[in-house]
Amino acid sequence: MANADGQKTPVGFWASASDRHSIAEDIQGIAAGSMLAALGVTMLASAELLIGGTAGLGFLLRYSTGLSFGLVFFSLNLPFYWLAYRRLGLAFTVKTFSAVAFTSVLTEVLPAFITFETLHPVVAALFGGLLIGTGMLALFRHRASLGGFGILALYLQERAGWRAGFVQLALDLLVLALSFFVATPFVIVCSIVAAATLNLTLAINHRTDRYIVR
């Protein structure tokens, strides 16, 4: 944003502008988004549900092999950083890497501090999907994502005008189709509810023409 003299308003660690976040705001936004997403993942895992995207692939591998979700989720996202760097820039890539790493760590740590004695799968689907979607919304607004399909969805929204939520929903349904090999029909239905809640949260609330801060 330019001031009255035509010069851009400086943005530093604390100072921000109307069209750009400060570094401190980015750190807070990425941390908050990652924390919300990790809590949502914890709820889904407690109810043994799945979700779409690389997180869904992480759940599939966790349930079928017993591997750590955090490690699998972090590893699955590695190939997408090149696309992020080439298409969306270094800043986006660094922020996304930080968000994925923090979320991966939190998903491993939270179960030691948070347990659910009673958690109905439908409740887990609705609240877990909403938490992950809200977390991703916070990350999107700070020019970051949870990697994987989120990078592709955000790229297509910016380049082709396709709504990120709907793009990710289509990709997520492909992942959920694989869940038929490891889950019961009821779990699959609840997982679809979680994916729909997540992506509708993004589709309704994330539009680049309404929120343009960088």
PDB file of N, CA, C and O in Angstrom, residues 18-86:
ATOM      1  N   SER A  18      -2.416  -1.861   5.709  1.00  0.00           N
ATOM      2  CA  SER A  18      -3.778  -2.319   5.466  1.00  0.00           C
ATOM      3  C   SER A  18      -3.830  -3.478   4.482  1.00  0.00           C
ATOM      4  O   SER A  18      -4.791  -4.249   4.481  1.00  0.00           O
ATOM      5  N   ASP A  19      -2.796  -3.620   3.650  1.00  0.00           N
ATOM      6  CA  ASP A  19      -2.794  -4.700   2.658  1.00  0.00           C
ATOM      7  C   ASP A  19      -1.697  -5.727   2.897  1.00  0.00           C
ATOM      8  O   ASP A  19      -1.495  -6.623   2.087  1.00  0.00           O
ATOM      9  N   ARG A  20      -0.984  -5.614   4.042  1.00  0.00           N
ATOM     10  CA  ARG A  20       0.093  -6.559   4.332  1.00  0.00           C
ATOM     11  C   ARG A  20       0.191  -6.817   5.831  1.00  0.00           C
ATOM     12  O   ARG A  20       0.101  -5.892   6.627  1.00  0.00           O
ATOM     13  N   HIS A  21       0.368  -8.101   6.179  1.00  0.00           N
ATOM     14  CA  HIS A  21       0.558  -8.467   7.577  1.00  0.00           C
ATOM     15  C   HIS A  21       1.994  -8.198   7.996  1.00  0.00           C
ATOM     16  O   HIS A  21       2.917  -8.303   7.193  1.00  0.00           O
ATOM     17  N   SER A  22       2.171  -7.900   9.280  1.00  0.00           N
ATOM     18  CA  SER A  22       3.524  -7.819   9.829  1.00  0.00           C
ATOM     19  C   SER A  22       4.038  -9.234  10.073  1.00  0.00           C
ATOM     20  O   SER A  22       3.275 -10.211  10.037  1.00  0.00           O
ATOM     21  N   ILE A  23       5.329  -9.365  10.350  1.00  0.00           N
ATOM     22  CA  ILE A  23       5.906 -10.674  10.647  1.00  0.00           C
ATOM     23  C   ILE A  23       5.263 -11.266  11.899  1.00  0.00           C
ATOM     24  O   ILE A  23       4.949 -12.462  11.947  1.00  0.00           O
ATOM     25  N   ALA A  24       5.049 -10.431  12.906  1.00  0.00           N
ATOM     26  CA  ALA A  24       4.433 -10.903  14.142  1.00  0.00           C
ATOM     27  C   ALA A  24       3.021 -11.409  13.885  1.00  0.00           C
ATOM     28  O   ALA A  24       2.604 -12.435  14.448  1.00  0.00           O
ATOM     29  N   GLU A  25       2.272 -10.723  13.046  1.00  0.00           N
ATOM     30  CA  GLU A  25       0.914 -11.155  12.715  1.00  0.00           C
ATOM     31  C   GLU A  25       0.939 -12.487  11.967  1.00  0.00           C
ATOM     32  O   GLU A  25       0.084 -13.350  12.196  1.00  0.00           O
ATOM     33  N   ASP A  26       1.905 -12.638  11.065  1.00  0.00           N
ATOM     34  CA  ASP A  26       2.028 -13.907  10.343  1.00  0.00           C
ATOM     35  C   ASP A  26       2.351 -15.058  11.294  1.00  0.00           C
ATOM     36  O   ASP A  26       1.785 -16.146  11.181  1.00  0.00           O
ATOM     37  N   ILE A  27       3.266 -14.827  12.236  1.00  0.00           N
ATOM     38  CA  ILE A  27       3.630 -15.870  13.187  1.00  0.00           C
ATOM     39  C   ILE A  27       2.416 -16.279  14.015  1.00  0.00           C
ATOM     40  O   ILE A  27       2.134 -17.471  14.205  1.00  0.00           O
ATOM     41  N   GLN A  28       1.671 -15.276  14.503  1.00  0.00           N
ATOM     42  CA  GLN A  28       0.489 -15.577  15.311  1.00  0.00           C
ATOM     43  C   GLN A  28      -0.566 -16.302  14.490  1.00  0.00           C
ATOM     44  O   GLN A  28      -1.166 -17.285  14.963  1.00  0.00           O
ATOM     45  N   GLY A  29      -0.788 -15.847  13.258  1.00  0.00           N
ATOM     46  CA  GLY A  29      -1.803 -16.456  12.415  1.00  0.00           C
ATOM     47  C   GLY A  29      -1.469 -17.892  12.051  1.00  0.00           C
ATOM     48  O   GLY A  29      -2.340 -18.773  12.067  1.00  0.00           O
ATOM     49  N   ILE A  30      -0.198 -18.140  11.726  1.00  0.00           N
ATOM     50  CA  ILE A  30       0.225 -19.495  11.358  1.00  0.00           C
ATOM     51  C   ILE A  30       0.173 -20.419  12.575  1.00  0.00           C
ATOM     52  O   ILE A  30      -0.253 -21.572  12.471  1.00  0.00           O
ATOM     53  N   ALA A  31       0.590 -19.908  13.742  1.00  0.00           N
ATOM     54  CA  ALA A  31       0.526 -20.720  14.962  1.00  0.00           C
ATOM     55  C   ALA A  31      -0.919 -21.048  15.317  1.00  0.00           C
ATOM     56  O   ALA A  31      -1.246 -22.204  15.638  1.00  0.00           O
ATOM     57  N   ALA A  32      -1.799 -20.052  15.252  1.00  0.00           N
ATOM     58  CA  ALA A  32      -3.201 -20.272  15.599  1.00  0.00           C
ATOM     59  C   ALA A  32      -3.860 -21.245  14.622  1.00  0.00           C
ATOM     60  O   ALA A  32      -4.598 -22.150  15.038  1.00  0.00           O
ATOM     61  N   GLY A  33      -3.601 -21.060  13.322  1.00  0.00           N
ATOM     62  CA  GLY A  33      -4.178 -21.959  12.332  1.00  0.00           C
ATOM     63  C   GLY A  33      -3.715 -23.390  12.521  1.00  0.00           C
ATOM     64  O   GLY A  33      -4.504 -24.340  12.420  1.00  0.00           O
ATOM     65  N   SER A  34      -2.441 -23.568  12.821  1.00  0.00           N
ATOM     66  CA  SER A  34      -1.886 -24.905  13.043  1.00  0.00           C
ATOM     67  C   SER A  34      -2.475 -25.547  14.291  1.00  0.00           C
ATOM     68  O   SER A  34      -2.777 -26.752  14.311  1.00  0.00           O
ATOM     69  N   MET A  35      -2.658 -24.759  15.336  1.00  0.00           N
ATOM     70  CA  MET A  35      -3.218 -25.283  16.579  1.00  0.00           C
ATOM     71  C   MET A  35      -4.663 -25.733  16.392  1.00  0.00           C
ATOM     72  O   MET A  35      -5.068 -26.807  16.877  1.00  0.00           O
ATOM     73  N   LEU A  36      -5.449 -24.943  15.686  1.00  0.00           N
ATOM     74  CA  LEU A  36      -6.839 -25.319  15.423  1.00  0.00           C
ATOM     75  C   LEU A  36      -6.902 -26.593  14.585  1.00  0.00           C
ATOM     76  O   LEU A  36      -7.700 -27.498  14.862  1.00  0.00           O
ATOM     77  N   ALA A  37      -6.070 -26.650  13.556  1.00  0.00           N
ATOM     78  CA  ALA A  37      -6.056 -27.827  12.685  1.00  0.00           C
ATOM     79  C   ALA A  37      -5.636 -29.073  13.456  1.00  0.00           C
ATOM     80  O   ALA A  37      -6.226 -30.150  13.293  1.00  0.00           O
ATOM     81  N   ALA A  38      -4.625 -28.951  14.302  1.00  0.00           N
ATOM     82  CA  ALA A  38      -4.143 -30.096  15.072  1.00  0.00           C
ATOM     83  C   ALA A  38      -5.208 -30.592  16.042  1.00  0.00           C
ATOM     84  O   ALA A  38      -5.374 -31.808  16.240  1.00  0.00           O
ATOM     85  N   LEU A  39      -5.957 -29.673  16.646  1.00  0.00           N
ATOM     86  CA  LEU A  39      -7.031 -30.079  17.543  1.00  0.00           C
ATOM     87  C   LEU A  39      -8.129 -30.804  16.773  1.00  0.00           C
ATOM     88  O   LEU A  39      -8.682 -31.808  17.249  1.00  0.00           O
ATOM     89  N   GLY A  40      -8.446 -30.311  15.570  1.00  0.00           N
ATOM     90  CA  GLY A  40      -9.427 -30.987  14.743  1.00  0.00           C
ATOM     91  C   GLY A  40      -8.983 -32.385  14.358  1.00  0.00           C
ATOM     92  O   GLY A  40      -9.781 -33.338  14.385  1.00  0.00           O
ATOM     93  N   VAL A  41      -7.703 -32.532  13.998  1.00  0.00           N
ATOM     94  CA  VAL A  41      -7.155 -33.850  13.660  1.00  0.00           C
ATOM     95  C   VAL A  41      -7.239 -34.777  14.864  1.00  0.00           C
ATOM     96  O   VAL A  41      -7.571 -35.968  14.735  1.00  0.00           O
ATOM     97  N   THR A  42      -6.951 -34.254  16.045  1.00  0.00           N
ATOM     98  CA  THR A  42      -7.010 -35.057  17.261  1.00  0.00           C
ATOM     99  C   THR A  42      -8.427 -35.577  17.509  1.00  0.00           C
ATOM    100  O   THR A  42      -8.619 -36.736  17.897  1.00  0.00           O
ATOM    101  N   MET A  43      -9.423 -34.733  17.256  1.00  0.00           N
ATOM    102  CA  MET A  43     -10.807 -35.166  17.416  1.00  0.00           C
ATOM    103  C   MET A  43     -11.161 -36.266  16.420  1.00  0.00           C
ATOM    104  O   MET A  43     -11.771 -37.278  16.784  1.00  0.00           O
ATOM    105  N   LEU A  44     -10.775 -36.094  15.170  1.00  0.00           N
ATOM    106  CA  LEU A  44     -11.074 -37.107  14.156  1.00  0.00           C
ATOM    107  C   LEU A  44     -10.376 -38.420  14.483  1.00  0.00           C
ATOM    108  O   LEU A  44     -10.967 -39.495  14.337  1.00  0.00           O
ATOM    109  N   ALA A  45      -9.120 -38.339  14.903  1.00  0.00           N
ATOM    110  CA  ALA A  45      -8.372 -39.553  15.223  1.00  0.00           C
ATOM    111  C   ALA A  45      -8.977 -40.279  16.422  1.00  0.00           C
ATOM    112  O   ALA A  45      -9.001 -41.512  16.467  1.00  0.00           O
ATOM    113  N   SER A  46      -9.485 -39.511  17.391  1.00  0.00           N
ATOM    114  CA  SER A  46     -10.089 -40.124  18.571  1.00  0.00           C
ATOM    115  C   SER A  46     -11.332 -40.920  18.211  1.00  0.00           C
ATOM    116  O   SER A  46     -11.648 -41.920  18.864  1.00  0.00           O
ATOM    117  N   ALA A  47     -12.045 -40.466  17.173  1.00  0.00           N
ATOM    118  CA  ALA A  47     -13.243 -41.173  16.721  1.00  0.00           C
ATOM    119  C   ALA A  47     -12.928 -42.143  15.581  1.00  0.00           C
ATOM    120  O   ALA A  47     -13.837 -42.741  15.019  1.00  0.00           O
ATOM    121  N   GLU A  48     -11.640 -42.258  15.246  1.00  0.00           N
ATOM    122  CA  GLU A  48     -11.165 -43.144  14.180  1.00  0.00           C
ATOM    123  C   GLU A  48     -11.815 -42.806  12.834  1.00  0.00           C
ATOM    124  O   GLU A  48     -12.183 -43.688  12.058  1.00  0.00           O
ATOM    125  N   LEU A  49     -11.946 -41.503  12.576  1.00  0.00           N
ATOM    126  CA  LEU A  49     -12.478 -41.028  11.309  1.00  0.00           C
ATOM    127  C   LEU A  49     -11.336 -40.668  10.371  1.00  0.00           C
ATOM    128  O   LEU A  49     -10.161 -40.676  10.747  1.00  0.00           O
ATOM    129  N   LEU A  50     -11.696 -40.340   9.134  1.00  0.00           N
ATOM    130  CA  LEU A  50     -10.717 -39.929   8.141  1.00  0.00           C
ATOM    131  C   LEU A  50     -11.082 -38.550   7.630  1.00  0.00           C
ATOM    132  O   LEU A  50     -12.078 -37.960   8.038  1.00  0.00           O
ATOM    133  N   ILE A  51     -10.278 -38.052   6.725  1.00  0.00           N
ATOM    134  CA  ILE A  51     -10.510 -36.758   6.093  1.00  0.00           C
ATOM    135  C   ILE A  51      -9.857 -36.832   4.724  1.00  0.00           C
ATOM    136  O   ILE A  51      -9.213 -37.824   4.389  1.00  0.00           O
ATOM    137  N   GLY A  52     -10.020 -35.805   3.938  1.00  0.00           N
ATOM    138  CA  GLY A  52      -9.421 -35.815   2.613  1.00  0.00           C
ATOM    139  C   GLY A  52      -7.985 -35.299   2.622  1.00  0.00           C
ATOM    140  O   GLY A  52      -7.393 -35.049   3.662  1.00  0.00           O
ATOM    141  N   GLY A  53      -7.412 -35.121   1.438  1.00  0.00           N
ATOM    142  CA  GLY A  53      -6.093 -34.534   1.290  1.00  0.00           C
ATOM    143  C   GLY A  53      -4.973 -35.403   1.827  1.00  0.00           C
ATOM    144  O   GLY A  53      -5.139 -36.596   2.068  1.00  0.00           O
ATOM    145  N   THR A  54      -3.809 -34.775   2.021  1.00  0.00           N
ATOM    146  CA  THR A  54      -2.670 -35.514   2.556  1.00  0.00           C
ATOM    147  C   THR A  54      -2.927 -35.953   3.989  1.00  0.00           C
ATOM    148  O   THR A  54      -2.385 -36.969   4.437  1.00  0.00           O
ATOM    149  N   ALA A  55      -3.760 -35.194   4.713  1.00  0.00           N
ATOM    150  CA  ALA A  55      -4.136 -35.638   6.055  1.00  0.00           C
ATOM    151  C   ALA A  55      -4.917 -36.943   5.983  1.00  0.00           C
ATOM    152  O   ALA A  55      -4.731 -37.842   6.812  1.00  0.00           O
ATOM    153  N   GLY A  56      -5.790 -37.058   4.974  1.00  0.00           N
ATOM    154  CA  GLY A  56      -6.538 -38.294   4.793  1.00  0.00           C
ATOM    155  C   GLY A  56      -5.630 -39.458   4.463  1.00  0.00           C
ATOM    156  O   GLY A  56      -5.815 -40.571   4.977  1.00  0.00           O
ATOM    157  N   LEU A  57      -4.641 -39.212   3.625  1.00  0.00           N
ATOM    158  CA  LEU A  57      -3.670 -40.264   3.321  1.00  0.00           C
ATOM    159  C   LEU A  57      -2.892 -40.649   4.578  1.00  0.00           C
ATOM    160  O   LEU A  57      -2.569 -41.814   4.791  1.00  0.00           O
ATOM    161  N   GLY A  58      -2.603 -39.639   5.410  1.00  0.00           N
ATOM    162  CA  GLY A  58      -1.916 -39.921   6.668  1.00  0.00           C
ATOM    163  C   GLY A  58      -2.756 -40.800   7.576  1.00  0.00           C
ATOM    164  O   GLY A  58      -2.241 -41.730   8.209  1.00  0.00           O
ATOM    165  N   PHE A  59      -4.064 -40.506   7.644  1.00  0.00           N
ATOM    166  CA  PHE A  59      -4.962 -41.337   8.445  1.00  0.00           C
ATOM    167  C   PHE A  59      -5.015 -42.765   7.908  1.00  0.00           C
ATOM    168  O   PHE A  59      -4.996 -43.742   8.665  1.00  0.00           O
ATOM    169  N   LEU A  60      -5.105 -42.890   6.582  1.00  0.00           N
ATOM    170  CA  LEU A  60      -5.175 -44.226   5.980  1.00  0.00           C
ATOM    171  C   LEU A  60      -3.947 -45.055   6.334  1.00  0.00           C
ATOM    172  O   LEU A  60      -4.055 -46.227   6.697  1.00  0.00           O
ATOM    173  N   LEU A  61      -2.775 -44.442   6.236  1.00  0.00           N
ATOM    174  CA  LEU A  61      -1.547 -45.158   6.561  1.00  0.00           C
ATOM    175  C   LEU A  61      -1.447 -45.446   8.064  1.00  0.00           C
ATOM    176  O   LEU A  61      -0.946 -46.498   8.469  1.00  0.00           O
ATOM    177  N   ARG A  62      -1.938 -44.516   8.863  1.00  0.00           N
ATOM    178  CA  ARG A  62      -1.912 -44.727  10.319  1.00  0.00           C
ATOM    179  C   ARG A  62      -2.787 -45.907  10.705  1.00  0.00           C
ATOM    180  O   ARG A  62      -2.389 -46.772  11.492  1.00  0.00           O
ATOM    181  N   TYR A  63      -4.006 -45.960  10.149  1.00  0.00           N
ATOM    182  CA  TYR A  63      -4.928 -47.030  10.512  1.00  0.00           C
ATOM    183  C   TYR A  63      -4.507 -48.383   9.940  1.00  0.00           C
ATOM    184  O   TYR A  63      -4.754 -49.424  10.542  1.00  0.00           O
ATOM    185  N   SER A  64      -3.878 -48.366   8.771  1.00  0.00           N
ATOM    186  CA  SER A  64      -3.544 -49.635   8.120  1.00  0.00           C
ATOM    187  C   SER A  64      -2.165 -50.164   8.498  1.00  0.00           C
ATOM    188  O   SER A  64      -1.912 -51.372   8.414  1.00  0.00           O
ATOM    189  N   THR A  65      -1.260 -49.291   8.919  1.00  0.00           N
ATOM    190  CA  THR A  65       0.105 -49.727   9.225  1.00  0.00           C
ATOM    191  C   THR A  65       0.548 -49.410  10.649  1.00  0.00           C
ATOM    192  O   THR A  65       1.555 -49.953  11.101  1.00  0.00           O
ATOM    193  N   GLY A  66      -0.150 -48.497  11.331  1.00  0.00           N
ATOM    194  CA  GLY A  66       0.259 -48.103  12.673  1.00  0.00           C
ATOM    195  C   GLY A  66       1.340 -47.053  12.706  1.00  0.00           C
ATOM    196  O   GLY A  66       1.853 -46.721  13.774  1.00  0.00           O
ATOM    197  N   LEU A  67       1.693 -46.487  11.555  1.00  0.00           N
ATOM    198  CA  LEU A  67       2.722 -45.449  11.507  1.00  0.00           C
ATOM    199  C   LEU A  67       2.228 -44.176  12.181  1.00  0.00           C
ATOM    200  O   LEU A  67       1.030 -43.916  12.282  1.00  0.00           O
ATOM    201  N   SER A  68       3.163 -43.367  12.615  1.00  0.00           N
ATOM    202  CA  SER A  68       2.850 -42.091  13.242  1.00  0.00           C
ATOM    203  C   SER A  68       2.179 -41.157  12.235  1.00  0.00           C
ATOM    204  O   SER A  68       2.710 -40.929  11.139  1.00  0.00           O
ATOM    205  N   PHE A  69       1.012 -40.594  12.603  1.00  0.00           N
ATOM    206  CA  PHE A  69       0.329 -39.666  11.702  1.00  0.00           C
ATOM    207  C   PHE A  69       1.187 -38.441  11.423  1.00  0.00           C
ATOM    208  O   PHE A  69       1.314 -38.006  10.281  1.00  0.00           O
ATOM    209  N   GLY A  70       1.769 -37.871  12.472  1.00  0.00           N
ATOM    210  CA  GLY A  70       2.560 -36.662  12.288  1.00  0.00           C
ATOM    211  C   GLY A  70       3.708 -36.859  11.322  1.00  0.00           C
ATOM    212  O   GLY A  70       3.952 -36.024  10.448  1.00  0.00           O
ATOM    213  N   LEU A  71       4.415 -37.974  11.457  1.00  0.00           N
ATOM    214  CA  LEU A  71       5.551 -38.253  10.576  1.00  0.00           C
ATOM    215  C   LEU A  71       5.085 -38.481   9.144  1.00  0.00           C
ATOM    216  O   LEU A  71       5.688 -37.959   8.189  1.00  0.00           O
ATOM    217  N   VAL A  72       4.009 -39.237   8.980  1.00  0.00           N
ATOM    218  CA  VAL A  72       3.493 -39.514   7.635  1.00  0.00           C
ATOM    219  C   VAL A  72       2.985 -38.234   6.988  1.00  0.00           C
ATOM    220  O   VAL A  72       3.265 -37.956   5.814  1.00  0.00           O
ATOM    221  N   PHE A  73       2.237 -37.425   7.737  1.00  0.00           N
ATOM    222  CA  PHE A  73       1.691 -36.175   7.208  1.00  0.00           C
ATOM    223  C   PHE A  73       2.810 -35.239   6.765  1.00  0.00           C
ATOM    224  O   PHE A  73       2.751 -34.643   5.686  1.00  0.00           O
ATOM    225  N   PHE A  74       3.837 -35.126   7.592  1.00  0.00           N
ATOM    226  CA  PHE A  74       4.975 -34.268   7.247  1.00  0.00           C
ATOM    227  C   PHE A  74       5.666 -34.775   5.985  1.00  0.00           C
ATOM    228  O   PHE A  74       6.005 -33.992   5.090  1.00  0.00           O
ATOM    229  N   SER A  75       5.872 -36.084   5.893  1.00  0.00           N
ATOM    230  CA  SER A  75       6.588 -36.674   4.760  1.00  0.00           C
ATOM    231  C   SER A  75       5.793 -36.558   3.458  1.00  0.00           C
ATOM    232  O   SER A  75       6.361 -36.272   2.396  1.00  0.00           O
ATOM    233  N   LEU A  76       4.486 -36.772   3.524  1.00  0.00           N
ATOM    234  CA  LEU A  76       3.658 -36.712   2.319  1.00  0.00           C
ATOM    235  C   LEU A  76       3.650 -35.326   1.694  1.00  0.00           C
ATOM    236  O   LEU A  76       3.445 -35.177   0.488  1.00  0.00           O
ATOM    237  N   ASN A  77       3.871 -34.312   2.506  1.00  0.00           N
ATOM    238  CA  ASN A  77       3.826 -32.940   1.997  1.00  0.00           C
ATOM    239  C   ASN A  77       5.119 -32.499   1.324  1.00  0.00           C
ATOM    240  O   ASN A  77       5.128 -31.490   0.607  1.00  0.00           O
ATOM    241  N   LEU A  78       6.195 -33.224   1.528  1.00  0.00           N
ATOM    242  CA  LEU A  78       7.488 -32.797   0.996  1.00  0.00           C
ATOM    243  C   LEU A  78       7.484 -32.559  -0.521  1.00  0.00           C
ATOM    244  O   LEU A  78       8.046 -31.561  -0.991  1.00  0.00           O
ATOM    245  N   PRO A  79       6.872 -33.434  -1.334  1.00  0.00           N
ATOM    246  CA  PRO A  79       6.916 -33.207  -2.786  1.00  0.00           C
ATOM    247  C   PRO A  79       6.182 -31.950  -3.250  1.00  0.00           C
ATOM    248  O   PRO A  79       6.447 -31.442  -4.352  1.00  0.00           O
ATOM    249  N   PHE A  80       5.268 -31.428  -2.427  1.00  0.00           N
ATOM    250  CA  PHE A  80       4.454 -30.292  -2.863  1.00  0.00           C
ATOM    251  C   PHE A  80       5.159 -28.956  -2.679  1.00  0.00           C
ATOM    252  O   PHE A  80       4.700 -27.941  -3.202  1.00  0.00           O
ATOM    253  N   TYR A  81       6.258 -28.922  -1.942  1.00  0.00           N
ATOM    254  CA  TYR A  81       6.920 -27.645  -1.690  1.00  0.00           C
ATOM    255  C   TYR A  81       7.565 -27.068  -2.948  1.00  0.00           C
ATOM    256  O   TYR A  81       7.706 -25.852  -3.080  1.00  0.00           O
ATOM    257  N   TRP A  82       7.957 -27.934  -3.877  1.00  0.00           N
ATOM    258  CA  TRP A  82       8.533 -27.436  -5.121  1.00  0.00           C
ATOM    259  C   TRP A  82       7.483 -26.673  -5.920  1.00  0.00           C
ATOM    260  O   TRP A  82       7.764 -25.590  -6.453  1.00  0.00           O
ATOM    261  N   LEU A  83       6.256 -27.227  -5.996  1.00  0.00           N
ATOM    262  CA  LEU A  83       5.165 -26.522  -6.676  1.00  0.00           C
ATOM    263  C   LEU A  83       4.866 -25.217  -5.965  1.00  0.00           C
ATOM    264  O   LEU A  83       4.653 -24.184  -6.606  1.00  0.00           O
ATOM    265  N   ALA A  84       4.881 -25.251  -4.652  1.00  0.00           N
ATOM    266  CA  ALA A  84       4.619 -24.042  -3.886  1.00  0.00           C
ATOM    267  C   ALA A  84       5.666 -22.969  -4.178  1.00  0.00           C
ATOM    268  O   ALA A  84       5.344 -21.795  -4.386  1.00  0.00           O
ATOM    269  N   TYR A  85       6.917 -23.372  -4.226  1.00  0.00           N
ATOM    270  CA  TYR A  85       7.991 -22.410  -4.486  1.00  0.00           C
ATOM    271  C   TYR A  85       7.921 -21.854  -5.901  1.00  0.00           C
ATOM    272  O   TYR A  85       8.044 -20.647  -6.118  1.00  0.00           O
ATOM    273  N   ARG A  86       7.708 -22.748  -6.877  1.00  0.00           N
ATOM    274  CA  ARG A  86       7.682 -22.324  -8.276  1.00  0.00           C
ATOM    275  C   ARG A  86       6.484 -21.445  -8.594  1.00  0.00           C
ATOM    276  O   ARG A  86       6.597 -20.498  -9.385  1.00  0.00           O
TER     277      ARG A  86
END
